[in-house]
mmCIF file of C-alpha atoms in Angstrom:
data_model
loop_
_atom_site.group_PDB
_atom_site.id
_atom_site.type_symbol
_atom_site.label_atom_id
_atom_site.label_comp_id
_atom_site.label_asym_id
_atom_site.label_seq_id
_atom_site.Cartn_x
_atom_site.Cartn_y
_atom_site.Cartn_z
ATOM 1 C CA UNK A 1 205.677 76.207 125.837
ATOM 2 C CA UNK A 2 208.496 74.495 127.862
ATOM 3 C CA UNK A 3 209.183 74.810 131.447
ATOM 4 C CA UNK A 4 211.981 75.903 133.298
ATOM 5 C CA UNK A 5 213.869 73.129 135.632
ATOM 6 C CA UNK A 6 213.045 75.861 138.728
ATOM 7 C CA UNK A 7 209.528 75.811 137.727
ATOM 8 C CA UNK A 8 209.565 71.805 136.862
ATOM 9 C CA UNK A 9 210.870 71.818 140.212
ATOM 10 C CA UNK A 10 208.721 74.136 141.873
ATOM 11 C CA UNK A 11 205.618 72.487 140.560
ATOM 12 C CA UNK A 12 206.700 69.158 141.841
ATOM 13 C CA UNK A 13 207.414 70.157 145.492
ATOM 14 C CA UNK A 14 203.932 71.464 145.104
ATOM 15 C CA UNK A 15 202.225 68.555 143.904
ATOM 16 C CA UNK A 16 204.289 66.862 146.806
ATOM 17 C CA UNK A 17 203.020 69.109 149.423
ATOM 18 C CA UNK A 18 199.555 68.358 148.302
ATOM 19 C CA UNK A 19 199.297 72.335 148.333
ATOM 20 C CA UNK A 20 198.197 71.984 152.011
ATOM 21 C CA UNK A 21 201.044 73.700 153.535
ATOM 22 C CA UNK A 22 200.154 77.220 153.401
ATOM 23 C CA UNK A 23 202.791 78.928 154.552
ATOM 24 C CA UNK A 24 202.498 82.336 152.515
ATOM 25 C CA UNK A 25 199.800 84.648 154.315
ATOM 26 C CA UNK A 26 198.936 88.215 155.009
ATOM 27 C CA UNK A 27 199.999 89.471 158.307
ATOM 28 C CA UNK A 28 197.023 90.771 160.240
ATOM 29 C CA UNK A 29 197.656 94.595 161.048
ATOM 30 C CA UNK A 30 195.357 97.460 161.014
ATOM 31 C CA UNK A 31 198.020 99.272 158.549
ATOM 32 C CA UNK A 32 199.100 98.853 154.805
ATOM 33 C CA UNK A 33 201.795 96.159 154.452
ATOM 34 C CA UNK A 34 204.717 97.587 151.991
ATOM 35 C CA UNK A 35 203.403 96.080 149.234
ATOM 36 C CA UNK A 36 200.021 97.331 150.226
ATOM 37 C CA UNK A 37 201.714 100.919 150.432
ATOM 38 C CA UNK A 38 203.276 100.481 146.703
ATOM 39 C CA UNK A 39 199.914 99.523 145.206
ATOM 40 C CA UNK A 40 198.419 102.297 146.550
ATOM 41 C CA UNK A 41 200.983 104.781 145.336
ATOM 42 C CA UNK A 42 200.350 103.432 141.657
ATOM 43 C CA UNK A 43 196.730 104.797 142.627
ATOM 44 C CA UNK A 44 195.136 104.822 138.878
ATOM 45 C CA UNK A 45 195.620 102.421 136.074
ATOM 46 C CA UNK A 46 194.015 101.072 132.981
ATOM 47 C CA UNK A 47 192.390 97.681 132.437
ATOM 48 C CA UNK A 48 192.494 96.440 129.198
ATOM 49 C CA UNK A 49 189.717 94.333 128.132
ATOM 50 C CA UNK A 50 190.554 92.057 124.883
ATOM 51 C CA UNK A 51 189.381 88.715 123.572
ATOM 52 C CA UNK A 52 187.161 86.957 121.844
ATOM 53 C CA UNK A 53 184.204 89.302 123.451
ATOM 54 C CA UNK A 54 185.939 91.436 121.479
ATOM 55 C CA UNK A 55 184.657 89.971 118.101
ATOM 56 C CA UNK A 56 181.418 89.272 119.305
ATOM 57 C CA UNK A 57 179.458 92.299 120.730
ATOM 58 C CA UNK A 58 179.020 90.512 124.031
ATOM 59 C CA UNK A 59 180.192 91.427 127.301
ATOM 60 C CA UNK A 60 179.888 87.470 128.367
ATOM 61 C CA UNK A 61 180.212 84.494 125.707
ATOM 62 C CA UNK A 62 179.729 80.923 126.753
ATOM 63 C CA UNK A 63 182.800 79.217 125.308
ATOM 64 C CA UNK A 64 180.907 77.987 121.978
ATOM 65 C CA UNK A 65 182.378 80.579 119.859
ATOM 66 C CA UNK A 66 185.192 78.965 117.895
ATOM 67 C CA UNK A 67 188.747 80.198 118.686
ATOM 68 C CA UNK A 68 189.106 81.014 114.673
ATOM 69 C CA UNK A 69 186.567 84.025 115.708
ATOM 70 C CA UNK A 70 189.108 85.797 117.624
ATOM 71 C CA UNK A 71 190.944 87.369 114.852
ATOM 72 C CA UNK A 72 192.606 91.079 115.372
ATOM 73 C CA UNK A 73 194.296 92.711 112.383
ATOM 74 C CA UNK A 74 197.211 93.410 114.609
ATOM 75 C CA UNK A 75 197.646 93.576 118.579
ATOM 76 C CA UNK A 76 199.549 96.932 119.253
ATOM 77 C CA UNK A 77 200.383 96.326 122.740
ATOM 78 C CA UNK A 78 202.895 99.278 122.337
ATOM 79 C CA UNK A 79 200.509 101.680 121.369
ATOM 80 C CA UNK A 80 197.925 100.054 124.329
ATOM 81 C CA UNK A 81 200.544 100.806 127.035
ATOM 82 C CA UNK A 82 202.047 104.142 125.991
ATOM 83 C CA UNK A 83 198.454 105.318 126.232
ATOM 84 C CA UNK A 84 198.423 104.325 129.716
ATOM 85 C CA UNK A 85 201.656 105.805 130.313
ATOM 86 C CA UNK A 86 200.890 109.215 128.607
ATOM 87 C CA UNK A 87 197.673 109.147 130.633
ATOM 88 C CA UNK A 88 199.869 109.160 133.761
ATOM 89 C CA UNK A 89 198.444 105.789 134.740
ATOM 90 C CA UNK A 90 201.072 103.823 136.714
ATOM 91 C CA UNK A 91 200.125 100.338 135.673
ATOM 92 C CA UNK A 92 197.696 97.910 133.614
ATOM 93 C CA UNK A 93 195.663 95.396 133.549
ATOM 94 C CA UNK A 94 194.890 92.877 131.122
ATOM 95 C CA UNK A 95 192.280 90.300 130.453
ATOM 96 C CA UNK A 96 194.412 87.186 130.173
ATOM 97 C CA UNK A 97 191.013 84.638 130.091
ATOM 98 C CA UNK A 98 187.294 85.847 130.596
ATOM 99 C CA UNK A 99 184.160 83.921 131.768
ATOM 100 C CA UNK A 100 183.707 82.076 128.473
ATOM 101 C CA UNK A 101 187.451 80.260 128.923
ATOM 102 C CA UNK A 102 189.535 81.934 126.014
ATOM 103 C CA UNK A 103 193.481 82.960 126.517
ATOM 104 C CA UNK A 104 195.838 85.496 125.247
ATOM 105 C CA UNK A 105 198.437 82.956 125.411
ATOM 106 C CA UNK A 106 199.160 79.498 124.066
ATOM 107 C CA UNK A 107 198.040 77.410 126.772
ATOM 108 C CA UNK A 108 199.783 73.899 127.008
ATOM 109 C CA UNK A 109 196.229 73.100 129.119
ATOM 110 C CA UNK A 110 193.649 74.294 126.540
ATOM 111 C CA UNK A 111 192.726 74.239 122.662
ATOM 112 C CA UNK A 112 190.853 77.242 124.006
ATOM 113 C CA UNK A 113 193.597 80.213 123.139
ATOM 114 C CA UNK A 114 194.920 82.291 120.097
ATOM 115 C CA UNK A 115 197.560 79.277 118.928
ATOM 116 C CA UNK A 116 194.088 78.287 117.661
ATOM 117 C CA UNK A 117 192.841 81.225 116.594
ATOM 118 C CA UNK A 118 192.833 83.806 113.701
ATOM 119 C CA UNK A 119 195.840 85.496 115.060
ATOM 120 C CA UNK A 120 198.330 83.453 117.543
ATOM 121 C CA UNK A 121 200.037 86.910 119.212
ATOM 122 C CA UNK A 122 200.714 85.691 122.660
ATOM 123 C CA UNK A 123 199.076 88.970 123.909
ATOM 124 C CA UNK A 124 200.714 88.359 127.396
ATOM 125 C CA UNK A 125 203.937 88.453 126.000
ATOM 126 C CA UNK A 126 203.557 91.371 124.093
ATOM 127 C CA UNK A 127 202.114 93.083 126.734
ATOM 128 C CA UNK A 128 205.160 92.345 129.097
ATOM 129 C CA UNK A 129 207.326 93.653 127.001
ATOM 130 C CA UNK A 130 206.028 96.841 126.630
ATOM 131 C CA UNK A 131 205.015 97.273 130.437
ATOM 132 C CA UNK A 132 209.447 97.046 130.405
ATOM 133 C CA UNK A 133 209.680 99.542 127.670
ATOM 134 C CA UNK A 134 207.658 102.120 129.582
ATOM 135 C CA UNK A 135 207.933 101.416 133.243
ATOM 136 C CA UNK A 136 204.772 100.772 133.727
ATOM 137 C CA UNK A 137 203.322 97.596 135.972
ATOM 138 C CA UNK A 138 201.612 94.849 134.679
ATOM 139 C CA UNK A 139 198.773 93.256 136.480
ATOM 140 C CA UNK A 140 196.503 90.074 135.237
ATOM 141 C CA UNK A 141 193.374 89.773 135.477
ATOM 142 C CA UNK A 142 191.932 85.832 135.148
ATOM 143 C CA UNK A 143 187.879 84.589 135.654
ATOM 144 C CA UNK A 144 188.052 81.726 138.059
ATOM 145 C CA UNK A 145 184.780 81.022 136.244
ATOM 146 C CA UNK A 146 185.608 78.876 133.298
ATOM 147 C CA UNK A 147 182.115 78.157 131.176
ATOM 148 C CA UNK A 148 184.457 76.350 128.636
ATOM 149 C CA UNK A 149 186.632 74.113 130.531
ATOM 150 C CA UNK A 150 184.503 73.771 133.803
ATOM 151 C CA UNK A 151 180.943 74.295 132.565
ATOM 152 C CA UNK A 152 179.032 71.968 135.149
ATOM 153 C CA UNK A 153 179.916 74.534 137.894
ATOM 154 C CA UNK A 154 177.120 72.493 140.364
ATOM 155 C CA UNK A 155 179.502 69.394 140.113
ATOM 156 C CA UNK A 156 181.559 69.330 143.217
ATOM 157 C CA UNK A 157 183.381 66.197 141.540
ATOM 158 C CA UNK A 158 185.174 68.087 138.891
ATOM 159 C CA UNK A 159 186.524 70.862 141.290
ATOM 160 C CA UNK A 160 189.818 69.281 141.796
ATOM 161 C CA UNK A 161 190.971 68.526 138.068
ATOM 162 C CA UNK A 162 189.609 72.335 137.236
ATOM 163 C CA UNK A 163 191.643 73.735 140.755
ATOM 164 C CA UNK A 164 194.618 71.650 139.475
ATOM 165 C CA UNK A 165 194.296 73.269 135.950
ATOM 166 C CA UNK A 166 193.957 76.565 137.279
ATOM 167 C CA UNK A 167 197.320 76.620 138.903
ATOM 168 C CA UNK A 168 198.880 75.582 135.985
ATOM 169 C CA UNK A 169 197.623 78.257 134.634
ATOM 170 C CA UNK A 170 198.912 80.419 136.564
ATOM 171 C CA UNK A 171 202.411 79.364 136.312
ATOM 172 C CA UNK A 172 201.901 79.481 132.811
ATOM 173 C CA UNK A 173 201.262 83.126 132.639
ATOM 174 C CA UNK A 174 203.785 83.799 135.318
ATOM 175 C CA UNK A 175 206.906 82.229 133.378
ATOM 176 C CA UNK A 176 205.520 84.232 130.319
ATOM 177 C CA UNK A 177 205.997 87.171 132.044
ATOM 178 C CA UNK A 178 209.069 87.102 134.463
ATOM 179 C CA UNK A 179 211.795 87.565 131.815
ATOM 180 C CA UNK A 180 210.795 90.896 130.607
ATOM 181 C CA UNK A 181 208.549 91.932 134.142
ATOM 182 C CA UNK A 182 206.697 91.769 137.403
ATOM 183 C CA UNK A 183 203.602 90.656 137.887
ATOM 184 C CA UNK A 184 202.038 93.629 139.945
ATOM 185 C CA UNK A 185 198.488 92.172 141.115
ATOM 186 C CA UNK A 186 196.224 89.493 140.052
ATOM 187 C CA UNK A 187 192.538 90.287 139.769
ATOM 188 C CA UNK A 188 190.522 87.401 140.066
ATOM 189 C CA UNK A 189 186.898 86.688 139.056
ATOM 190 C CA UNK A 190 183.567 85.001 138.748
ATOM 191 C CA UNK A 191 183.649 83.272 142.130
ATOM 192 C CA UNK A 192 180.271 84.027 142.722
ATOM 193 C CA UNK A 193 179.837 80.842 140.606
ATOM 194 C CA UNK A 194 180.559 78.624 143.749
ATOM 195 C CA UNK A 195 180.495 78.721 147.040
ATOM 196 C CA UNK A 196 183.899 80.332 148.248
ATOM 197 C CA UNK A 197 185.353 77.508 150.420
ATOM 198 C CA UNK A 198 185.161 75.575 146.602
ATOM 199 C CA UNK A 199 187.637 77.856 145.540
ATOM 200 C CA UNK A 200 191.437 77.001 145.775
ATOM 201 C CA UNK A 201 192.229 80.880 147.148
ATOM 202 C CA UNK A 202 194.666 79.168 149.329
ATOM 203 C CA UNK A 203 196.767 77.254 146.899
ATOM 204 C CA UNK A 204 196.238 80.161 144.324
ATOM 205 C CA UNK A 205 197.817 82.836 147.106
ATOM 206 C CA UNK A 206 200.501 80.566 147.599
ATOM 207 C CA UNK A 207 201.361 79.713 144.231
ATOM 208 C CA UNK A 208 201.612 83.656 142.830
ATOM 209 C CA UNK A 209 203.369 84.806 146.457
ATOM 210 C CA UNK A 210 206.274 81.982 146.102
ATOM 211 C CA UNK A 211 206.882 83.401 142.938
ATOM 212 C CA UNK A 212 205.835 87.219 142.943
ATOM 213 C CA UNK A 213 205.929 88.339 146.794
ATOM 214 C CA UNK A 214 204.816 91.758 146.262
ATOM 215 C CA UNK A 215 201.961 91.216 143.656
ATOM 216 C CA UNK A 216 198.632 92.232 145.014
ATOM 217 C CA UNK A 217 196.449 89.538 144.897
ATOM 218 C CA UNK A 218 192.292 90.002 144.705
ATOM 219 C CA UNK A 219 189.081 88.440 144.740
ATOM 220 C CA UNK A 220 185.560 90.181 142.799
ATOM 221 C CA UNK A 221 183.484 90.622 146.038
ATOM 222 C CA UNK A 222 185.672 89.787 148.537
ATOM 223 C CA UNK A 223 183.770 90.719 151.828
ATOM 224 C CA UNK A 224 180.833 88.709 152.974
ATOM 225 C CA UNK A 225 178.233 89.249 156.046
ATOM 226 C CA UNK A 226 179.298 88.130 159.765
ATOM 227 C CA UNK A 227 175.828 85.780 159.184
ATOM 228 C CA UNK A 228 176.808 84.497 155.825
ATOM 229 C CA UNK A 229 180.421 84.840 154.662
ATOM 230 C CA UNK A 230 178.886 84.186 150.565
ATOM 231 C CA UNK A 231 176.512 86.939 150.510
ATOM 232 C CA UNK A 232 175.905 88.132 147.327
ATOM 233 C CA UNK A 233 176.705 91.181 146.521
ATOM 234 C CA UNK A 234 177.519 93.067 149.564
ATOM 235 C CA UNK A 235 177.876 96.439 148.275
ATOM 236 C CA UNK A 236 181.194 99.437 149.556
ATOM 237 C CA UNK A 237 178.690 101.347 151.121
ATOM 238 C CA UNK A 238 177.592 98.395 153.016
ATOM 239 C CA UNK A 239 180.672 96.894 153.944
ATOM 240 C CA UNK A 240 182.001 97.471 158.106
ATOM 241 C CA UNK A 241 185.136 97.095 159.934
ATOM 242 C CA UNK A 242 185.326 93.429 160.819
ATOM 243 C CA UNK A 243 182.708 91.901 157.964
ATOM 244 C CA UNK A 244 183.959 88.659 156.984
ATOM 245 C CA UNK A 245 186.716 87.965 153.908
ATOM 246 C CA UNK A 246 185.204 85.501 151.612
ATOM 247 C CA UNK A 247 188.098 84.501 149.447
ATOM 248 C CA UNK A 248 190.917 84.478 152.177
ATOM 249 C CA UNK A 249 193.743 85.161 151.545
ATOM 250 C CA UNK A 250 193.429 88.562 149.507
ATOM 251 C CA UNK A 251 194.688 91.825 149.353
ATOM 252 C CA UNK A 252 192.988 94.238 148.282
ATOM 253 C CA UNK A 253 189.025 94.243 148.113
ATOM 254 C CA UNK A 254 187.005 94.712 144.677
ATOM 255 C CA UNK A 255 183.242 94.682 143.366
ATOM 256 C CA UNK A 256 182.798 96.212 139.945
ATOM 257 C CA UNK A 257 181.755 99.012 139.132
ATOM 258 C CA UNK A 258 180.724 100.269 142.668
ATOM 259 C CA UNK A 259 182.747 103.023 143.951
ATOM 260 C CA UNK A 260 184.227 102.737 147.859
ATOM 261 C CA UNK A 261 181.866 104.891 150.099
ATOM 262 C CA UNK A 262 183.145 107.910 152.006
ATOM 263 C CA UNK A 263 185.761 107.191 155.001
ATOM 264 C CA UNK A 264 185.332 103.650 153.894
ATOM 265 C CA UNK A 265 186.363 101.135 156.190
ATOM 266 C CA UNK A 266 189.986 99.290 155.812
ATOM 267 C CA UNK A 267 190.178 96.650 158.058
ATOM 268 C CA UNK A 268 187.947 92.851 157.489
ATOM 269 C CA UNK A 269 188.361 89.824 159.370
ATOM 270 C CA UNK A 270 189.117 85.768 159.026
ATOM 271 C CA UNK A 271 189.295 83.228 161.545
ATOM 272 C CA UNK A 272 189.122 86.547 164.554
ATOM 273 C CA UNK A 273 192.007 88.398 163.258
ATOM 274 C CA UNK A 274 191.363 91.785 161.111
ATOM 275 C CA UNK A 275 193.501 92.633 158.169
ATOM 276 C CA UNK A 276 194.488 96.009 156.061
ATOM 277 C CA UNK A 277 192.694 95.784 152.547
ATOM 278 C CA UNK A 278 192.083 98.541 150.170
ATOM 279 C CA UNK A 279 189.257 98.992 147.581
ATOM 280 C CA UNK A 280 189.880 98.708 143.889
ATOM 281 C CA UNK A 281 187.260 100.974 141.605
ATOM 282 C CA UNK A 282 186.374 99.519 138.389
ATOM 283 C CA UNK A 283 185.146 102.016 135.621
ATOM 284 C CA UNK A 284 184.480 101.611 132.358
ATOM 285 C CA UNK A 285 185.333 105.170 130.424
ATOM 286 C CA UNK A 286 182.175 104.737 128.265
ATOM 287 C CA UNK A 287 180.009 102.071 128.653
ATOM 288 C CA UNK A 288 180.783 98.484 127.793
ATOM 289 C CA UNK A 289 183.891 96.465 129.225
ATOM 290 C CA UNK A 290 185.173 94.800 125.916
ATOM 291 C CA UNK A 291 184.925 97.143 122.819
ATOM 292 C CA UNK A 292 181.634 96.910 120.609
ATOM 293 C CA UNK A 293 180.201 98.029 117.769
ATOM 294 C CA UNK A 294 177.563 99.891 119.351
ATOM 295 C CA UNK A 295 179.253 101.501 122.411
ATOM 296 C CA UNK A 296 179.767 104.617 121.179
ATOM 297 C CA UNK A 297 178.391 107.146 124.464
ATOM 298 C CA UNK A 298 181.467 108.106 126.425
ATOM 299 C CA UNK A 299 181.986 109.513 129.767
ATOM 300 C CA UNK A 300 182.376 113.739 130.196
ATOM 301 C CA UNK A 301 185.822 114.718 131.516
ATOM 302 C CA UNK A 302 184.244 116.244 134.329
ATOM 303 C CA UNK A 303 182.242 113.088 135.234
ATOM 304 C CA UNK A 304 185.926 110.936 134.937
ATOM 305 C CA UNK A 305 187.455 113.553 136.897
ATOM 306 C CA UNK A 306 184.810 113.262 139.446
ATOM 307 C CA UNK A 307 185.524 109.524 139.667
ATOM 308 C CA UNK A 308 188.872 109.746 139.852
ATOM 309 C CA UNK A 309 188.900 111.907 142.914
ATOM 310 C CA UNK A 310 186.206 109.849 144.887
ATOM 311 C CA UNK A 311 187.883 106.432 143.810
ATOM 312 C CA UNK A 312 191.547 107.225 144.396
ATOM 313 C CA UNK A 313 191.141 109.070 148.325
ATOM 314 C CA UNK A 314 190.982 107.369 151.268
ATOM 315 C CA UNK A 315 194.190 105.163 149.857
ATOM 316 C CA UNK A 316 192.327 103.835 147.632
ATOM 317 C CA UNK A 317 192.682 102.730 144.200
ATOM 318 C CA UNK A 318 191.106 103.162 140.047
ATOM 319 C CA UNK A 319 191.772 101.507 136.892
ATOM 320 C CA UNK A 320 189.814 102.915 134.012
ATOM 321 C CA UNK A 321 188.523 100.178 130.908
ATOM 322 C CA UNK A 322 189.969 101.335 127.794
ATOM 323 C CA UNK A 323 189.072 98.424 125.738
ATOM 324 C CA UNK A 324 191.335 97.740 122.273
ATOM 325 C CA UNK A 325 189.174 97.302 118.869
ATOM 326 C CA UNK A 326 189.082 94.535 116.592
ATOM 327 C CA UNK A 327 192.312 96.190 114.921
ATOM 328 C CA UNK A 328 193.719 95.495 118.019
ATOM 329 C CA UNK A 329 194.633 99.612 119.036
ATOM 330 C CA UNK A 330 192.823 101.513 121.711
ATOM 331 C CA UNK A 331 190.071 103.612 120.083
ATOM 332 C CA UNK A 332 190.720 107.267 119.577
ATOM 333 C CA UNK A 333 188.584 108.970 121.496
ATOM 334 C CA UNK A 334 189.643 106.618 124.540
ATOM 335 C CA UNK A 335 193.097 108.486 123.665
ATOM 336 C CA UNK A 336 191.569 112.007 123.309
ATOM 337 C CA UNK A 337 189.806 111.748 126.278
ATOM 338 C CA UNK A 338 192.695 110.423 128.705
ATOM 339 C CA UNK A 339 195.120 113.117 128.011
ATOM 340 C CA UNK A 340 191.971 115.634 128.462
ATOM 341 C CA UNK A 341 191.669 113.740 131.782
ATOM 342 C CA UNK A 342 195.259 113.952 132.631
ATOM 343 C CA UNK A 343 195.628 117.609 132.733
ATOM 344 C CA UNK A 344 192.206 118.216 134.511
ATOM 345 C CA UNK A 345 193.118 116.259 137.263
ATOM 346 C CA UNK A 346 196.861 117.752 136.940
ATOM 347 C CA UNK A 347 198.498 114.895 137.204
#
């Protein structure tokens, strides 16, 4: 894939700036920003786990399962996103690369992705374009854990080649995306990996708000404790006003599958100055994030509907797993059961 001169351009003024100059931040305020306020108005969504997991039976693979193993009859990303949209969910979002390294595009950075595979859809793309066709948002999600490309995660040495790569990334997917849509949030993961201040949230908050201001941007367990800002996990319902961020700078606040607690608090802190941040919900709609064989016990409507209502007040915020099959469609009864959904929660 060939770059743009603007992003040729871009990337060189960043390399330049030795990414140090962080100029794009959130502005501390005990209120939603405007793009805060928009991604709580989309409210519900669907996240669309796909990939080699897919072919596999495993929620997590390693990166030793050949690319030729991803191998879809088809990729109906029209059929994926009209779901969503006749579910009255106002965006997605899809799996672009997992924990075991794969991606749903050709990668100029990777051998690792479906121009290697058994079937070299650039799934991003194809997603895009329907997300245009039916007005619906597109969000990203991408594992900052990389067990293919950055395996020795202990090695402190090989952060900055696997930061640099990252980026590119990024900018990667982002120029696959802009001609048809927005990028409406990135949903980052697997930081747990590393201690946070390893992480490049800095340069990767920069990077996505120079080129998509209003995309959401957030980090899997994103508050820490005031005594240790990596504490692991520190559950919704344990979470206060002023608890640490431990990926500054984010957004919104997630930590799948927990659900936010009642009246849960809004407002988290970094370097003494508190900032606005909603909770995501992550729910799978039966039980397993990518599809398998053997996940075949489904949610109740009333137990969705349940969800729905505890995960979307407050101004706060769900997207439901619907994970595609290996014939690359959402599975029926994920269909069935959304529309049931839809008109018990009136929407």
């Amino acid at each position: 894939m060939k770059y743009s001169f603007v992003t040729i351009l871009f990337l060189a003024l960043s390399l330049h700036l030795g990414y140090g100059q962080d100029q794009i931040l959130p502005v501390p305020s005990n209120q939603p920003s405007p793009a805060q306020q928009k991604q709580i108005a989309r409210k519900y969504g669907m996240f669309i786990h796909f990939g080699i997991n897919t072919f596999h039976d495993q929620e997590w693979t390693d990166g030793s399962k050949p690319a030729s193993s991803y191998c879809p009859t088809a990729i109906d990303a029209d059929q994926w996103i009209k779901t969503a949209k006749d579910a009255g969910m106002k965006y997605v979002i899809l799996v672009a690369k997992h924990h075991e390294g794969f991606c749903l595009w050709d990668s100029k950075y990777t051998e690792y992705d479906v121009a290697n595979s058994g079937n070299k859809t650039n799934v991003i793309e194809e997603v895009a374009k329907a997300c245009k066709k039916y007005d619906i948002g597109l969000g990203l999600y991408y594992s900052l854990w990389d067990r293919k490309v950055n395996a020795d995660v202990k090695d402190k040495t090989l952060d900055a080649a696997y930061n640099e790569y990252m980026i590119k990334q990024l900018n990667e997917l982002i120029d696959i995306v802009q001609p048809y849509t927005h990028i409406v949030e990135f949903w980052f993961d697997g930081g747990w990996e590393k201690e946070h201040e390893r992480w490049p949230a800095r340069e990767i908050y920069q990077t996505i708000k120079s080129r998509e201001p209003e995309c959401q941007i957030g980090i899997n367990w994103t508050i820490g404790l005031p005594e240790n800002p990596d504490a692991h996990p520190v559950l919704p319902e344990n979470q206060k006003e002023g608890y640490p961020i431990r990926y500054f700078p984010s957004d919104f606040r997630l930590g799948d599958p927990y659900l936010p607690a009642d009246n849960d608090p809004k407002l988290f802190s970094h370097d003494g100055k508190l900032y606005y941040m909603p909770w995501e919900s992550t729910i799978c709609i039966s039980e397993r994030w990518f599809y398998n064989t053997t996940d075949k016990k489904y949610k109740t409507v009333e137990e969705l509907a349940g969800l729905y209502h505890q995960c979307t007040k407050n101004d706060n915020i769900l997207i439901l797993n619907c994970p595609p099959n290996r014939e690359g469609k959402i599975r029926d009864a994920d269909v069935t059961l959304l529309i049931e959904l839809r008109k018990k929660i009136q929407m």
